[in-house]
Coordinates of C-alpha atoms and ligand atoms in Angstrom, one line a residue:
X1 CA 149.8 126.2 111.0
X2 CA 146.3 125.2 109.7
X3 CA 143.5 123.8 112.4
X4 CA 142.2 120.4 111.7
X5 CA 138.7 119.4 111.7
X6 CA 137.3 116.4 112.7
X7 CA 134.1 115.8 110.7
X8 CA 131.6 113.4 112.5
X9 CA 129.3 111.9 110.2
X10 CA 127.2 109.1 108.4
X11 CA 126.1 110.3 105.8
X12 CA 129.0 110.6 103.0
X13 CA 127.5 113.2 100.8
X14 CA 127.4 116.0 103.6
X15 CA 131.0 114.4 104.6
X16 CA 132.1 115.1 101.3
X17 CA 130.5 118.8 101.1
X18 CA 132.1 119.8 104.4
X19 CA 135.5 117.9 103.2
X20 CA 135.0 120.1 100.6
X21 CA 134.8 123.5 101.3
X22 CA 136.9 123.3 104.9
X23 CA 139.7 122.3 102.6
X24 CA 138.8 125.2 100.4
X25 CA 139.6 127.5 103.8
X26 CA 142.7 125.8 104.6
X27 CA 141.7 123.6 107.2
X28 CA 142.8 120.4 107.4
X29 CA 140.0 117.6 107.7
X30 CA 139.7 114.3 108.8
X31 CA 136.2 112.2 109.1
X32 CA 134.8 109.2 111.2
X33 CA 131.3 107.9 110.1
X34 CA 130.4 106.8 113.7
X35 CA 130.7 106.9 117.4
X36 CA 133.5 104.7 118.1
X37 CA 135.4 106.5 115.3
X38 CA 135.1 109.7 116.1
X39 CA 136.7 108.9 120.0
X40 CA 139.6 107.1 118.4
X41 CA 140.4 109.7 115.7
X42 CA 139.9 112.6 118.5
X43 CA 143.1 110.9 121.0
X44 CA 144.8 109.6 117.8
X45 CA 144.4 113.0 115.8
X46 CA 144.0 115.6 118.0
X47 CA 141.6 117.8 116.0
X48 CA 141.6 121.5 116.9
X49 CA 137.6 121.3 117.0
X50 CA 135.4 118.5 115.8
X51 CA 131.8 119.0 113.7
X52 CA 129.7 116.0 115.1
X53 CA 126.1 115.1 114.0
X54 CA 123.9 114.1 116.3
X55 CA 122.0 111.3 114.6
X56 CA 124.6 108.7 114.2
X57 CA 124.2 105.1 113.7
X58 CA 125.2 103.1 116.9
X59 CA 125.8 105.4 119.5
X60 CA 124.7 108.6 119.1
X61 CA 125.7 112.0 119.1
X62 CA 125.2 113.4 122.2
X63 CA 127.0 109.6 124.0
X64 CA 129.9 110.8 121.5
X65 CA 129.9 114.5 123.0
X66 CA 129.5 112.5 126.7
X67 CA 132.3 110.5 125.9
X68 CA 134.5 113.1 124.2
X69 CA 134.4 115.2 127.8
X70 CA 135.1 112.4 129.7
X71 CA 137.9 111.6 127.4
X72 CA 140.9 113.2 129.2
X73 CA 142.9 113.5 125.9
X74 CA 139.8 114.8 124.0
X75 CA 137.8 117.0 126.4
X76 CA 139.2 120.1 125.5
X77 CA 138.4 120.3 121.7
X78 CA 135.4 122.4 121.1
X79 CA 132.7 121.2 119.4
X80 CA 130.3 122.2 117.1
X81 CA 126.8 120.1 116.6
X82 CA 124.9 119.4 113.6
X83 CA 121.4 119.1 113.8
X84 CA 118.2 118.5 112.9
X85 CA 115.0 120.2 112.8
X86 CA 113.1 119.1 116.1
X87 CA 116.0 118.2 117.8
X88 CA 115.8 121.4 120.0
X89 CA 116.4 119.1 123.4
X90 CA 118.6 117.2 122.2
X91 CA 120.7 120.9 121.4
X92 CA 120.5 121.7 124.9
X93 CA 120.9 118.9 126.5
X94 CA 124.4 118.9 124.1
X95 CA 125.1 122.6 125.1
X96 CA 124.8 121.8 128.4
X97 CA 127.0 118.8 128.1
X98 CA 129.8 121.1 127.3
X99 CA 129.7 121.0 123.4
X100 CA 130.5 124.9 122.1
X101 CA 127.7 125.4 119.7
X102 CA 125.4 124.1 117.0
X103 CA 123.8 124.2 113.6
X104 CA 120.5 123.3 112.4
X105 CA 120.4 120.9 109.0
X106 CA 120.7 122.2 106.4
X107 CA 122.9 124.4 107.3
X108 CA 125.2 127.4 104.9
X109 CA 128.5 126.1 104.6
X110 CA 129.7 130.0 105.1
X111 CA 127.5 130.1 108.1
X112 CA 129.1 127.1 109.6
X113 CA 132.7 128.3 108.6
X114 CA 132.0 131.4 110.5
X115 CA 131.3 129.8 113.5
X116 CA 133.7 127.3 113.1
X117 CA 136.1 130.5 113.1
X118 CA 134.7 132.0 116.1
X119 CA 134.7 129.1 118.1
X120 CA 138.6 128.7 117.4
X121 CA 139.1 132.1 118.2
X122 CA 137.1 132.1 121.7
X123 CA 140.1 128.8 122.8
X124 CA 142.6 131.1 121.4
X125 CA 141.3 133.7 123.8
X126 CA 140.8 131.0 126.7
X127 CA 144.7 129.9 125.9
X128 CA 146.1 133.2 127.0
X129 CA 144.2 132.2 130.7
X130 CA 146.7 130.7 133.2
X131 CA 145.6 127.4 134.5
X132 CA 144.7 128.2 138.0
X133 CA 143.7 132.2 138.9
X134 CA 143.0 133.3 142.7
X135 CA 142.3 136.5 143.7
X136 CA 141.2 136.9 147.8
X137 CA 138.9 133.8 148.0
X138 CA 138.4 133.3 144.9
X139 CA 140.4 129.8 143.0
X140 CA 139.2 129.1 139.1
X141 CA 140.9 126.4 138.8
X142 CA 140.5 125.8 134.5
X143 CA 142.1 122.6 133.7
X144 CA 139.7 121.0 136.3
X145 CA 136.7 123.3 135.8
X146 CA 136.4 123.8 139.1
X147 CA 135.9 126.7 141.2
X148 CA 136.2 127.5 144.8
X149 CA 135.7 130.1 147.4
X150 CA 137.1 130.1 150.9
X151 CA 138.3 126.9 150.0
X152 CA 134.7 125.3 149.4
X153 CA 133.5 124.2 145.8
X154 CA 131.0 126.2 143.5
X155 CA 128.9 124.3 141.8
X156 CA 128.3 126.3 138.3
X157 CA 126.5 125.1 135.1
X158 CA 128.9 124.7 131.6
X159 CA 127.1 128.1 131.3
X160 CA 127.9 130.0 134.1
X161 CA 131.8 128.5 134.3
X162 CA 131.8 129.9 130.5
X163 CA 130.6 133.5 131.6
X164 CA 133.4 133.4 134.3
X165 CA 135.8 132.5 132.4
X166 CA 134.8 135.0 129.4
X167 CA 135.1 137.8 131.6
X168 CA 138.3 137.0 133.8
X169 CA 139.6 136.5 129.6
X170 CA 139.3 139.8 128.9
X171 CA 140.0 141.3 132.9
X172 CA 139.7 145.0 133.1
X173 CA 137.4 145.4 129.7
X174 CA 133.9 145.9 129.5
X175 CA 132.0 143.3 128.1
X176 CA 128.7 144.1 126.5
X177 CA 125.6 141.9 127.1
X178 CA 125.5 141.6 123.4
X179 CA 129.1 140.5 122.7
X180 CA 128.5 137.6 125.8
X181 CA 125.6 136.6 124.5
X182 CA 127.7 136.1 120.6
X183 CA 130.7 134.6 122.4
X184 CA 128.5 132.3 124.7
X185 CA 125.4 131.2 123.1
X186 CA 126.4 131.9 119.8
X187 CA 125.9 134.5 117.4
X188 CA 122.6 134.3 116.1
X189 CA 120.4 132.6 119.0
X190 CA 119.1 135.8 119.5
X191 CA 115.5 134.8 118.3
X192 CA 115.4 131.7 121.2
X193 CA 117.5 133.4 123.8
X194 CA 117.3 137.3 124.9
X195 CA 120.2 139.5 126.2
X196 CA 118.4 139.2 129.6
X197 CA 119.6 135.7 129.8
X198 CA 123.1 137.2 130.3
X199 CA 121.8 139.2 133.1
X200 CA 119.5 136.3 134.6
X201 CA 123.4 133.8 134.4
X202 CA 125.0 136.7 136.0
X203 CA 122.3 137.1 139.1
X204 CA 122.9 133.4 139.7
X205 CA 126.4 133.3 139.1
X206 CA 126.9 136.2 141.4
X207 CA 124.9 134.7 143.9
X208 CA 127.1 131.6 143.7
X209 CA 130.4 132.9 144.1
X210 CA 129.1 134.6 147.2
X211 CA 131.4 137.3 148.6
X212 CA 133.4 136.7 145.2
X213 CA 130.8 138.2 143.1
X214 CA 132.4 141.8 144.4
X215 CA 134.9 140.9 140.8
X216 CA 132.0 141.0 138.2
X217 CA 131.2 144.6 138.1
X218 CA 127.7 145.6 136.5
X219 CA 128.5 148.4 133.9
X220 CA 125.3 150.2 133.3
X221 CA 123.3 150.2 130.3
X222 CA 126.2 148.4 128.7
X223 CA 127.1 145.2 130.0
X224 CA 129.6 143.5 132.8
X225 CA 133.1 143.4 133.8
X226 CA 135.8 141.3 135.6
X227 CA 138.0 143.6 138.0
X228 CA 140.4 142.4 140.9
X229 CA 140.9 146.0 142.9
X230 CA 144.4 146.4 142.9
Ligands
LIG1 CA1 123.9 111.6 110.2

């Protein structure tokens, strides 16, 4: 089975670039050239991840990404923002808004299919999760990104829910700072954002989840751990 892309954009040069060379992976594409679009052809279509620009005619990119997660048939397709330079709030206010990653125009084409790849990989991993997981006071509940302890909700950022849910993924491993960092932020953000940000999202996170934190194990030197004591 081959993943289909939904390409989000206005401009059809790039739309025929990406068309392009996604095809040229075997992936399948389809394309919307605005807002409005791109929300029908996300229900209708069901993309397995959708490439949206942020400066779109009408409504723009980051109202699409707002809509999308509101969208009950669309919220769970990852997406991956395009872009441009000095549009650095605008990529974290769409980060935070729950879109996966982002590129910066212009972009490499194998660059972008390399995270494209990654990105489908990291749902693959989330897929394998069950819906709901409790240990002791602990309730993740994923389908409604919600988490409780003793019964009461825990507020966490898109951030902090991700870093959770990465490390109850791969229960029982070690995760190193460096691979969270890859699978969270994205590979190369390593320039704007330092492995102590993993360690600064686990402090709050921990902190959080209250007597619950006793799961995430700190491995030293290396990185961090999800463990249930048996
Ligand atoms: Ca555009």
């Amino acid at each position: 089975m081959k993943e289909k892309i939904l390409i989000v954009e206005d401009e059809r040069d790039i739309i025929k670039m990406l068309e392009y060379n996604l095809k040229k992976e075997g992936f399948k594409v389809i394309s919307a050239g605005d807002g409005e679009d791109a929300l029908d052809l996300a229900v209708r279509g069901q993309p397995d991840l959708i490439l949206l620009d942020l400066m779109l005619p009408g409504m723009d990119g980051l109202e699409v990404c707002k809509a999308l997660k509101k969208e009950s048939k669309a919220a769970a397709i990852p997406i991956i923002m395009l872009t441009a330079k000095g549009q650095e709030s605008d990529k974290v206010v769409g980060l935070e808004l729950g879109a996966d990653d982002y590129m910066t125009k212009p972009f490499s084409v194998r660059e972008l299919i390399a995270r494209i790849k990654a990105v489908l990989r990291r749902v693959a991993e989330k897929e394998k999760l069950p819906e709901i997981f409790q240990a002791g006071d602990l309730k993740i509940d994923f389908a409604k990104i919600s988490v409780t302890v003793k019964d009461k909700p825990v507020e966490l950022t898109a951030k902090e829910f991700e870093l959770l849910r990465t490390l109850l993924a791969a229960k029982g491993r070690v995760l190193s700072r460096d691979y969270l960092l890859d699978t969270i932020w994205g590979f190369d953000h390593a320039m704007e954002i330092q492995t102590r940000t993993v360690d600064v999202h686990i402090r709050t996170l921990r902190k959080k989840l209250k007597n619950a934190s006793k799961y995430i194990l700190t491995v030293k030197n290396y990185g961090y751990r999800f463990e249930v004591e048996g």
